[in-house]
Short mmCIF file of N, CA and C in Angstrom, two decimals:
data_model
loop_
_atom_site.label_atom_id
_atom_site.label_comp_id
_atom_site.label_asym_id
_atom_site.label_seq_id
_atom_site.Cartn_x
_atom_site.Cartn_y
_atom_site.Cartn_z
N MET A 171 -22.79 35.34 -41.99
CA MET A 171 -21.52 35.71 -41.42
C MET A 171 -21.53 35.48 -39.91
N ARG A 172 -22.60 35.94 -39.27
CA ARG A 172 -22.68 35.72 -37.81
C ARG A 172 -22.67 34.23 -37.48
N PHE A 173 -23.34 33.48 -38.32
CA PHE A 173 -23.41 32.04 -38.10
C PHE A 173 -22.01 31.43 -38.17
N ARG A 174 -21.21 31.83 -39.17
CA ARG A 174 -19.84 31.33 -39.28
C ARG A 174 -18.99 31.75 -38.09
N PHE A 175 -19.15 32.97 -37.64
CA PHE A 175 -18.41 33.46 -36.48
C PHE A 175 -18.79 32.66 -35.23
N ALA A 176 -20.08 32.37 -35.06
CA ALA A 176 -20.55 31.59 -33.91
C ALA A 176 -19.95 30.19 -33.96
N LEU A 177 -19.92 29.56 -35.14
CA LEU A 177 -19.34 28.23 -35.26
C LEU A 177 -17.85 28.25 -34.97
N LEU A 178 -17.16 29.25 -35.47
CA LEU A 178 -15.73 29.38 -35.22
C LEU A 178 -15.47 29.58 -33.73
N SER A 179 -16.27 30.39 -33.07
CA SER A 179 -16.12 30.62 -31.62
C SER A 179 -16.32 29.33 -30.85
N LEU A 180 -17.34 28.56 -31.22
CA LEU A 180 -17.60 27.28 -30.54
C LEU A 180 -16.44 26.31 -30.78
N ALA A 181 -15.94 26.26 -31.98
CA ALA A 181 -14.84 25.35 -32.30
C ALA A 181 -13.59 25.69 -31.50
N LEU A 182 -13.32 26.97 -31.35
CA LEU A 182 -12.14 27.39 -30.58
C LEU A 182 -12.32 27.15 -29.08
N ALA A 183 -13.53 27.27 -28.59
CA ALA A 183 -13.79 27.09 -27.17
C ALA A 183 -13.88 25.62 -26.77
N ALA A 184 -14.19 24.73 -27.69
CA ALA A 184 -14.41 23.32 -27.38
C ALA A 184 -13.22 22.66 -26.68
N PRO A 185 -11.96 22.85 -27.14
CA PRO A 185 -10.84 22.22 -26.43
C PRO A 185 -10.71 22.70 -24.99
N ALA A 186 -10.97 23.96 -24.73
CA ALA A 186 -10.87 24.48 -23.36
C ALA A 186 -11.94 23.86 -22.48
N VAL A 187 -13.15 23.73 -22.99
CA VAL A 187 -14.23 23.11 -22.21
C VAL A 187 -13.92 21.63 -21.98
N ALA A 188 -13.45 20.95 -23.03
CA ALA A 188 -13.12 19.53 -22.89
C ALA A 188 -12.02 19.33 -21.87
N ALA A 189 -11.01 20.19 -21.85
CA ALA A 189 -9.92 20.07 -20.88
C ALA A 189 -10.42 20.23 -19.46
N GLN A 190 -11.39 21.10 -19.25
CA GLN A 190 -11.94 21.30 -17.91
C GLN A 190 -12.71 20.08 -17.44
N ASN A 191 -13.34 19.36 -18.38
CA ASN A 191 -14.18 18.21 -18.02
C ASN A 191 -13.43 16.88 -18.08
N THR A 192 -12.17 16.90 -18.48
CA THR A 192 -11.38 15.67 -18.57
C THR A 192 -10.92 15.26 -17.18
N PRO A 193 -11.22 14.01 -16.77
CA PRO A 193 -10.76 13.58 -15.44
C PRO A 193 -9.24 13.51 -15.36
N LYS A 194 -8.72 13.78 -14.19
CA LYS A 194 -7.28 13.72 -13.95
C LYS A 194 -6.93 12.29 -13.55
N PHE A 195 -5.99 11.69 -14.26
CA PHE A 195 -5.56 10.34 -13.95
C PHE A 195 -4.16 10.38 -13.34
N GLY A 196 -3.87 9.40 -12.53
CA GLY A 196 -2.55 9.28 -11.94
C GLY A 196 -2.47 9.92 -10.57
N CYS A 197 -1.55 9.42 -9.79
CA CYS A 197 -1.34 9.90 -8.42
C CYS A 197 0.10 10.38 -8.34
N THR A 198 0.30 11.67 -8.51
CA THR A 198 1.64 12.22 -8.66
C THR A 198 2.08 13.09 -7.49
N GLU A 199 1.20 13.33 -6.53
CA GLU A 199 1.57 14.18 -5.40
C GLU A 199 2.52 13.44 -4.46
N ALA A 200 3.29 14.19 -3.71
CA ALA A 200 4.31 13.61 -2.82
C ALA A 200 3.72 12.61 -1.84
N VAL A 201 2.53 12.86 -1.34
CA VAL A 201 1.92 11.95 -0.36
C VAL A 201 1.72 10.55 -0.95
N HIS A 202 1.48 10.47 -2.26
CA HIS A 202 1.30 9.17 -2.90
C HIS A 202 2.60 8.38 -2.98
N ARG A 203 3.72 9.03 -2.78
CA ARG A 203 5.02 8.38 -2.89
C ARG A 203 5.58 7.95 -1.52
N GLN A 204 4.83 8.16 -0.44
CA GLN A 204 5.34 7.86 0.90
C GLN A 204 5.69 6.39 1.12
N PHE A 205 5.01 5.49 0.44
CA PHE A 205 5.22 4.06 0.65
C PHE A 205 6.07 3.44 -0.46
N ASP A 206 6.61 4.27 -1.35
CA ASP A 206 7.41 3.75 -2.46
C ASP A 206 8.68 3.03 -1.99
N PHE A 207 9.12 3.27 -0.78
CA PHE A 207 10.33 2.59 -0.28
C PHE A 207 10.14 1.08 -0.23
N TRP A 208 8.91 0.60 -0.28
CA TRP A 208 8.62 -0.83 -0.22
C TRP A 208 8.59 -1.48 -1.61
N ILE A 209 8.60 -0.67 -2.66
CA ILE A 209 8.54 -1.20 -4.02
C ILE A 209 9.85 -1.91 -4.36
N GLY A 210 9.74 -3.09 -4.96
CA GLY A 210 10.93 -3.81 -5.39
C GLY A 210 10.73 -5.31 -5.37
N GLU A 211 11.79 -6.00 -5.66
CA GLU A 211 11.84 -7.47 -5.60
C GLU A 211 12.62 -7.83 -4.36
N TRP A 212 12.01 -8.58 -3.45
CA TRP A 212 12.57 -8.79 -2.12
C TRP A 212 12.69 -10.26 -1.75
N ASP A 213 13.75 -10.57 -1.02
CA ASP A 213 13.87 -11.82 -0.27
C ASP A 213 13.59 -11.43 1.17
N VAL A 214 12.74 -12.20 1.84
CA VAL A 214 12.31 -11.84 3.19
C VAL A 214 12.77 -12.92 4.17
N THR A 215 13.35 -12.47 5.27
CA THR A 215 13.82 -13.39 6.30
C THR A 215 13.19 -13.02 7.64
N VAL A 216 13.11 -14.03 8.50
CA VAL A 216 12.75 -13.84 9.91
C VAL A 216 13.87 -14.46 10.71
N GLN A 217 14.52 -13.68 11.51
CA GLN A 217 15.69 -14.13 12.28
C GLN A 217 16.70 -14.83 11.38
N GLU A 218 16.98 -14.20 10.24
CA GLU A 218 17.97 -14.66 9.26
C GLU A 218 17.57 -15.96 8.53
N LYS A 219 16.36 -16.48 8.76
CA LYS A 219 15.90 -17.68 8.07
C LYS A 219 14.91 -17.27 6.98
N PRO A 220 14.98 -17.92 5.79
CA PRO A 220 14.07 -17.55 4.71
C PRO A 220 12.60 -17.65 5.13
N ALA A 221 11.84 -16.59 4.85
CA ALA A 221 10.41 -16.58 5.14
C ALA A 221 9.58 -16.51 3.87
N GLY A 222 10.19 -15.96 2.81
CA GLY A 222 9.45 -15.87 1.55
C GLY A 222 10.06 -14.85 0.63
N ARG A 223 9.28 -14.58 -0.43
CA ARG A 223 9.68 -13.59 -1.43
C ARG A 223 8.50 -12.68 -1.66
N SER A 224 8.81 -11.44 -1.98
CA SER A 224 7.75 -10.48 -2.25
C SER A 224 8.12 -9.64 -3.45
N SER A 225 7.17 -9.50 -4.36
CA SER A 225 7.32 -8.63 -5.52
C SER A 225 6.32 -7.50 -5.34
N ILE A 226 6.83 -6.28 -5.24
CA ILE A 226 5.96 -5.14 -4.95
C ILE A 226 6.13 -4.12 -6.06
N THR A 227 5.00 -3.83 -6.72
CA THR A 227 5.02 -2.98 -7.91
C THR A 227 4.12 -1.76 -7.73
N LEU A 228 4.43 -0.73 -8.50
CA LEU A 228 3.62 0.48 -8.54
C LEU A 228 2.73 0.38 -9.77
N GLU A 229 1.42 0.49 -9.57
CA GLU A 229 0.47 0.28 -10.67
C GLU A 229 -0.59 1.38 -10.70
N GLU A 230 -1.46 1.29 -11.66
CA GLU A 230 -2.57 2.24 -11.84
C GLU A 230 -2.10 3.69 -11.81
N GLN A 231 -1.10 3.96 -12.65
CA GLN A 231 -0.53 5.30 -12.81
C GLN A 231 -0.09 5.90 -11.47
N GLY A 232 0.53 5.05 -10.66
CA GLY A 232 1.09 5.50 -9.39
C GLY A 232 0.11 5.53 -8.24
N CYS A 233 -1.09 4.99 -8.42
CA CYS A 233 -2.12 5.04 -7.38
C CYS A 233 -2.17 3.80 -6.50
N VAL A 234 -1.58 2.69 -6.93
CA VAL A 234 -1.66 1.44 -6.19
C VAL A 234 -0.28 0.82 -6.04
N ILE A 235 0.05 0.43 -4.84
CA ILE A 235 1.24 -0.38 -4.58
C ILE A 235 0.72 -1.80 -4.36
N HIS A 236 1.12 -2.70 -5.27
CA HIS A 236 0.57 -4.06 -5.31
C HIS A 236 1.64 -5.06 -4.90
N GLU A 237 1.34 -5.79 -3.85
CA GLU A 237 2.27 -6.80 -3.33
C GLU A 237 1.83 -8.19 -3.77
N HIS A 238 2.81 -8.99 -4.22
CA HIS A 238 2.61 -10.42 -4.48
C HIS A 238 3.55 -11.16 -3.53
N TRP A 239 3.00 -11.88 -2.56
CA TRP A 239 3.78 -12.58 -1.54
C TRP A 239 3.76 -14.08 -1.83
N THR A 240 4.93 -14.71 -1.70
CA THR A 240 5.05 -16.17 -1.75
C THR A 240 5.85 -16.59 -0.52
N GLY A 241 5.19 -17.27 0.40
CA GLY A 241 5.85 -17.71 1.62
C GLY A 241 6.69 -18.96 1.40
N SER A 242 7.67 -19.15 2.24
CA SER A 242 8.56 -20.31 2.11
C SER A 242 7.84 -21.63 2.40
N ARG A 243 6.67 -21.58 3.02
CA ARG A 243 5.89 -22.81 3.30
C ARG A 243 4.74 -23.00 2.33
N GLY A 244 4.71 -22.22 1.24
CA GLY A 244 3.71 -22.42 0.20
C GLY A 244 2.54 -21.46 0.22
N GLY A 245 2.42 -20.66 1.25
CA GLY A 245 1.34 -19.68 1.28
C GLY A 245 1.59 -18.55 0.31
N THR A 246 0.52 -18.03 -0.25
CA THR A 246 0.63 -16.88 -1.15
C THR A 246 -0.41 -15.85 -0.75
N GLY A 247 -0.18 -14.63 -1.15
CA GLY A 247 -1.14 -13.57 -0.88
C GLY A 247 -0.81 -12.32 -1.65
N GLN A 248 -1.76 -11.40 -1.65
CA GLN A 248 -1.58 -10.13 -2.32
C GLN A 248 -2.13 -9.02 -1.45
N SER A 249 -1.48 -7.88 -1.53
CA SER A 249 -2.04 -6.71 -0.87
C SER A 249 -2.09 -5.57 -1.87
N PHE A 250 -3.11 -4.73 -1.69
CA PHE A 250 -3.30 -3.53 -2.48
C PHE A 250 -3.23 -2.37 -1.50
N ASN A 251 -2.31 -1.45 -1.77
CA ASN A 251 -2.03 -0.33 -0.87
C ASN A 251 -2.27 0.96 -1.62
N PHE A 252 -3.01 1.88 -1.00
CA PHE A 252 -3.32 3.13 -1.69
C PHE A 252 -3.63 4.23 -0.68
N TYR A 253 -3.41 5.45 -1.12
CA TYR A 253 -3.68 6.64 -0.31
C TYR A 253 -5.03 7.22 -0.72
N ASP A 254 -5.86 7.53 0.28
CA ASP A 254 -7.17 8.14 0.04
C ASP A 254 -7.05 9.64 0.33
N PRO A 255 -7.09 10.48 -0.70
CA PRO A 255 -6.93 11.92 -0.47
C PRO A 255 -8.11 12.56 0.27
N VAL A 256 -9.25 11.89 0.30
CA VAL A 256 -10.41 12.44 1.01
C VAL A 256 -10.24 12.28 2.52
N THR A 257 -9.91 11.05 2.96
CA THR A 257 -9.75 10.80 4.40
C THR A 257 -8.33 11.05 4.87
N LYS A 258 -7.39 11.18 3.90
CA LYS A 258 -5.96 11.37 4.19
C LYS A 258 -5.37 10.16 4.94
N ASP A 259 -5.88 8.99 4.61
CA ASP A 259 -5.41 7.72 5.19
C ASP A 259 -4.80 6.85 4.11
N TRP A 260 -3.83 6.05 4.52
CA TRP A 260 -3.35 4.96 3.69
C TRP A 260 -4.21 3.74 4.00
N HIS A 261 -4.44 2.89 3.01
CA HIS A 261 -5.20 1.65 3.17
C HIS A 261 -4.37 0.49 2.64
N GLN A 262 -4.50 -0.64 3.31
CA GLN A 262 -3.98 -1.89 2.79
C GLN A 262 -5.09 -2.91 2.87
N VAL A 263 -5.34 -3.59 1.75
CA VAL A 263 -6.28 -4.72 1.72
C VAL A 263 -5.46 -5.94 1.34
N TRP A 264 -5.45 -6.93 2.23
CA TRP A 264 -4.67 -8.16 2.07
C TRP A 264 -5.63 -9.33 1.90
N VAL A 265 -5.32 -10.22 0.94
CA VAL A 265 -6.08 -11.45 0.73
C VAL A 265 -5.06 -12.54 0.43
N ASP A 266 -5.27 -13.74 1.02
CA ASP A 266 -4.32 -14.83 0.76
C ASP A 266 -5.01 -16.11 0.35
N ASN A 267 -4.21 -17.14 0.08
CA ASN A 267 -4.75 -18.40 -0.43
C ASN A 267 -5.34 -19.29 0.66
N SER A 268 -5.46 -18.78 1.87
CA SER A 268 -6.19 -19.53 2.91
C SER A 268 -7.52 -18.84 3.21
N ALA A 269 -7.92 -17.94 2.33
CA ALA A 269 -9.17 -17.17 2.44
C ALA A 269 -9.13 -16.17 3.59
N SER A 270 -7.96 -15.85 4.08
CA SER A 270 -7.83 -14.81 5.10
C SER A 270 -7.76 -13.46 4.40
N TRP A 271 -8.30 -12.46 5.05
CA TRP A 271 -8.23 -11.11 4.52
C TRP A 271 -8.08 -10.14 5.67
N LEU A 272 -7.61 -8.96 5.33
CA LEU A 272 -7.37 -7.94 6.33
C LEU A 272 -7.47 -6.58 5.67
N HIS A 273 -8.14 -5.64 6.32
CA HIS A 273 -8.19 -4.26 5.85
C HIS A 273 -7.61 -3.38 6.94
N LEU A 274 -6.57 -2.64 6.59
CA LEU A 274 -5.87 -1.79 7.54
C LEU A 274 -5.87 -0.35 7.03
N THR A 275 -5.78 0.59 7.95
CA THR A 275 -5.63 2.00 7.58
C THR A 275 -4.52 2.60 8.43
N GLY A 276 -3.90 3.65 7.93
CA GLY A 276 -2.85 4.27 8.72
C GLY A 276 -2.21 5.46 8.06
N HIS A 277 -1.00 5.76 8.55
CA HIS A 277 -0.27 6.96 8.13
C HIS A 277 1.23 6.70 8.09
N PHE A 278 1.91 7.57 7.36
CA PHE A 278 3.36 7.55 7.26
C PHE A 278 3.92 8.70 8.09
N ALA A 279 4.90 8.40 8.93
CA ALA A 279 5.61 9.43 9.71
C ALA A 279 6.92 8.82 10.20
N ASP A 280 7.93 9.66 10.33
CA ASP A 280 9.23 9.25 10.89
C ASP A 280 9.81 8.03 10.17
N ASP A 281 9.76 8.03 8.85
CA ASP A 281 10.30 6.94 8.02
C ASP A 281 9.66 5.59 8.30
N LYS A 282 8.38 5.59 8.67
CA LYS A 282 7.68 4.31 8.83
C LYS A 282 6.20 4.48 8.48
N MET A 283 5.66 3.41 7.93
CA MET A 283 4.24 3.33 7.63
C MET A 283 3.60 2.45 8.69
N MET A 284 2.61 3.01 9.40
CA MET A 284 1.92 2.22 10.42
C MET A 284 0.45 2.09 10.01
N LEU A 285 0.01 0.84 9.93
CA LEU A 285 -1.35 0.52 9.52
C LEU A 285 -2.01 -0.32 10.61
N THR A 286 -3.26 -0.03 10.92
CA THR A 286 -3.96 -0.78 11.97
C THR A 286 -5.34 -1.22 11.47
N GLY A 287 -5.85 -2.25 12.11
CA GLY A 287 -7.18 -2.75 11.79
C GLY A 287 -7.59 -3.81 12.79
N VAL A 288 -8.73 -4.42 12.53
CA VAL A 288 -9.26 -5.47 13.40
C VAL A 288 -9.61 -6.67 12.54
N ALA A 289 -9.28 -7.86 13.04
CA ALA A 289 -9.59 -9.11 12.35
C ALA A 289 -9.98 -10.15 13.38
N PRO A 290 -10.73 -11.17 12.97
CA PRO A 290 -11.07 -12.23 13.91
C PRO A 290 -9.81 -12.97 14.37
N GLY A 291 -9.68 -13.19 15.66
CA GLY A 291 -8.58 -13.94 16.22
C GLY A 291 -9.06 -15.31 16.66
N GLN A 292 -8.46 -15.82 17.73
CA GLN A 292 -8.88 -17.11 18.28
C GLN A 292 -10.34 -17.02 18.71
N ASP A 293 -11.08 -18.08 18.46
CA ASP A 293 -12.51 -18.15 18.77
C ASP A 293 -13.29 -17.01 18.12
N ASN A 294 -12.76 -16.49 17.00
CA ASN A 294 -13.39 -15.39 16.26
C ASN A 294 -13.53 -14.10 17.06
N ALA A 295 -12.82 -13.99 18.17
CA ALA A 295 -12.84 -12.74 18.95
C ALA A 295 -12.10 -11.65 18.18
N PRO A 296 -12.61 -10.42 18.18
CA PRO A 296 -11.92 -9.34 17.47
C PRO A 296 -10.51 -9.14 18.02
N THR A 297 -9.55 -9.10 17.12
CA THR A 297 -8.16 -8.93 17.50
C THR A 297 -7.59 -7.74 16.73
N GLN A 298 -6.97 -6.83 17.46
CA GLN A 298 -6.37 -5.66 16.82
C GLN A 298 -5.08 -6.07 16.11
N GLN A 299 -4.88 -5.48 14.95
CA GLN A 299 -3.72 -5.76 14.11
C GLN A 299 -2.95 -4.46 13.91
N ARG A 300 -1.64 -4.54 13.98
CA ARG A 300 -0.80 -3.36 13.75
C ARG A 300 0.40 -3.80 12.92
N LEU A 301 0.50 -3.24 11.72
CA LEU A 301 1.65 -3.50 10.86
C LEU A 301 2.45 -2.22 10.73
N THR A 302 3.74 -2.33 10.99
CA THR A 302 4.63 -1.19 10.84
C THR A 302 5.72 -1.57 9.86
N PHE A 303 5.90 -0.74 8.84
CA PHE A 303 6.94 -0.92 7.84
C PHE A 303 7.98 0.16 8.09
N PHE A 304 9.18 -0.25 8.42
CA PHE A 304 10.28 0.67 8.73
C PHE A 304 11.17 0.84 7.50
N LYS A 305 11.37 2.07 7.08
CA LYS A 305 12.28 2.39 5.98
C LYS A 305 13.67 2.51 6.57
N ASN A 306 14.48 1.48 6.42
CA ASN A 306 15.81 1.46 7.01
C ASN A 306 16.83 2.19 6.14
N ALA A 307 17.81 2.79 6.79
CA ALA A 307 18.84 3.59 6.10
C ALA A 307 19.64 2.75 5.10
N ASP A 308 19.76 1.44 5.32
CA ASP A 308 20.56 0.60 4.42
C ASP A 308 19.76 0.07 3.22
N GLY A 309 18.52 0.54 3.05
CA GLY A 309 17.70 0.13 1.92
C GLY A 309 16.83 -1.07 2.19
N THR A 310 16.99 -1.71 3.34
CA THR A 310 16.11 -2.81 3.71
C THR A 310 14.81 -2.23 4.28
N VAL A 311 13.82 -3.10 4.41
CA VAL A 311 12.54 -2.72 5.01
C VAL A 311 12.21 -3.77 6.06
N ARG A 312 11.87 -3.30 7.24
CA ARG A 312 11.43 -4.21 8.30
C ARG A 312 9.91 -4.12 8.40
N GLN A 313 9.26 -5.28 8.38
CA GLN A 313 7.82 -5.34 8.59
C GLN A 313 7.57 -6.01 9.94
N LEU A 314 6.99 -5.27 10.85
CA LEU A 314 6.63 -5.79 12.16
C LEU A 314 5.11 -5.86 12.24
N TRP A 315 4.59 -7.09 12.40
CA TRP A 315 3.15 -7.30 12.50
C TRP A 315 2.87 -7.73 13.93
N GLU A 316 2.02 -6.96 14.60
CA GLU A 316 1.68 -7.24 15.99
C GLU A 316 0.17 -7.39 16.13
N THR A 317 -0.24 -8.18 17.14
CA THR A 317 -1.66 -8.37 17.43
C THR A 317 -1.92 -8.12 18.91
N SER A 318 -3.16 -7.73 19.21
CA SER A 318 -3.54 -7.46 20.59
C SER A 318 -5.03 -7.71 20.76
N THR A 319 -5.38 -8.29 21.90
CA THR A 319 -6.80 -8.48 22.22
C THR A 319 -7.34 -7.35 23.09
N ASP A 320 -6.43 -6.58 23.70
CA ASP A 320 -6.88 -5.51 24.60
C ASP A 320 -6.38 -4.11 24.21
N GLY A 321 -5.53 -4.02 23.19
CA GLY A 321 -4.99 -2.74 22.76
C GLY A 321 -3.88 -2.20 23.64
N LYS A 322 -3.51 -2.96 24.65
CA LYS A 322 -2.46 -2.53 25.58
C LYS A 322 -1.22 -3.41 25.47
N THR A 323 -1.44 -4.71 25.41
CA THR A 323 -0.33 -5.65 25.28
C THR A 323 -0.33 -6.19 23.85
N TRP A 324 0.85 -6.20 23.24
CA TRP A 324 0.97 -6.60 21.85
C TRP A 324 1.91 -7.80 21.73
N SER A 325 1.55 -8.74 20.85
CA SER A 325 2.38 -9.90 20.56
C SER A 325 2.83 -9.82 19.11
N THR A 326 4.04 -10.27 18.87
CA THR A 326 4.58 -10.26 17.51
C THR A 326 4.05 -11.46 16.74
N ALA A 327 3.41 -11.18 15.61
CA ALA A 327 2.94 -12.23 14.71
C ALA A 327 3.95 -12.50 13.61
N PHE A 328 4.69 -11.45 13.21
CA PHE A 328 5.67 -11.56 12.13
C PHE A 328 6.65 -10.41 12.27
N ASP A 329 7.92 -10.70 12.16
CA ASP A 329 8.95 -9.66 12.19
C ASP A 329 9.95 -10.00 11.09
N GLY A 330 9.68 -9.48 9.91
CA GLY A 330 10.47 -9.83 8.74
C GLY A 330 11.35 -8.71 8.24
N LEU A 331 12.46 -9.10 7.63
CA LEU A 331 13.37 -8.14 7.03
C LEU A 331 13.38 -8.37 5.52
N TYR A 332 13.05 -7.33 4.78
CA TYR A 332 13.03 -7.36 3.32
C TYR A 332 14.38 -6.85 2.81
N ARG A 333 15.05 -7.71 2.02
CA ARG A 333 16.32 -7.33 1.38
C ARG A 333 16.10 -7.41 -0.14
N LYS A 334 16.60 -6.42 -0.85
CA LYS A 334 16.45 -6.42 -2.31
C LYS A 334 17.06 -7.70 -2.87
N ARG A 335 16.30 -8.34 -3.74
CA ARG A 335 16.76 -9.57 -4.37
C ARG A 335 17.87 -9.23 -5.35
N LYS A 336 18.90 -10.03 -5.33
CA LYS A 336 20.01 -9.83 -6.26
C LYS A 336 19.60 -10.39 -7.61
N THR A 337 19.77 -9.59 -8.64
CA THR A 337 19.36 -10.03 -9.99
C THR A 337 20.48 -10.67 -10.75
#
């Protein structure tokens, strides 16, 4: 009888123990949604001239914002964007078809995502990179990419406007 009671107790406790040891999947907290304004199908212009198209999707149960870029001159690239709850930083890792890559980190505040990093510039000298994504009231997104060799003076590398593609 005791043996049956012990088995019954273990059987009833097993789901509770399993639930405690089951990993939590998905990124559902509000901080993970800070960059969702960039998700969509976009036509991108620079000074009203076509610059490319971007398809930006939410993947891995809300943990990754994945960009697929196709430039108007044939260049392509992808970025993976994610929030790290340990460091409380956003990360972007960019790789393109010219073997260029970039790793940026940053934060969201005042309706904009600002990401910074360092990449080789001219003569392989370290060049600071700053990408700011502005969440505009009209539903567009402005991406301003700036570079600097001294951290004081910044030059514009790209200033694009993302407009939702008409389906």
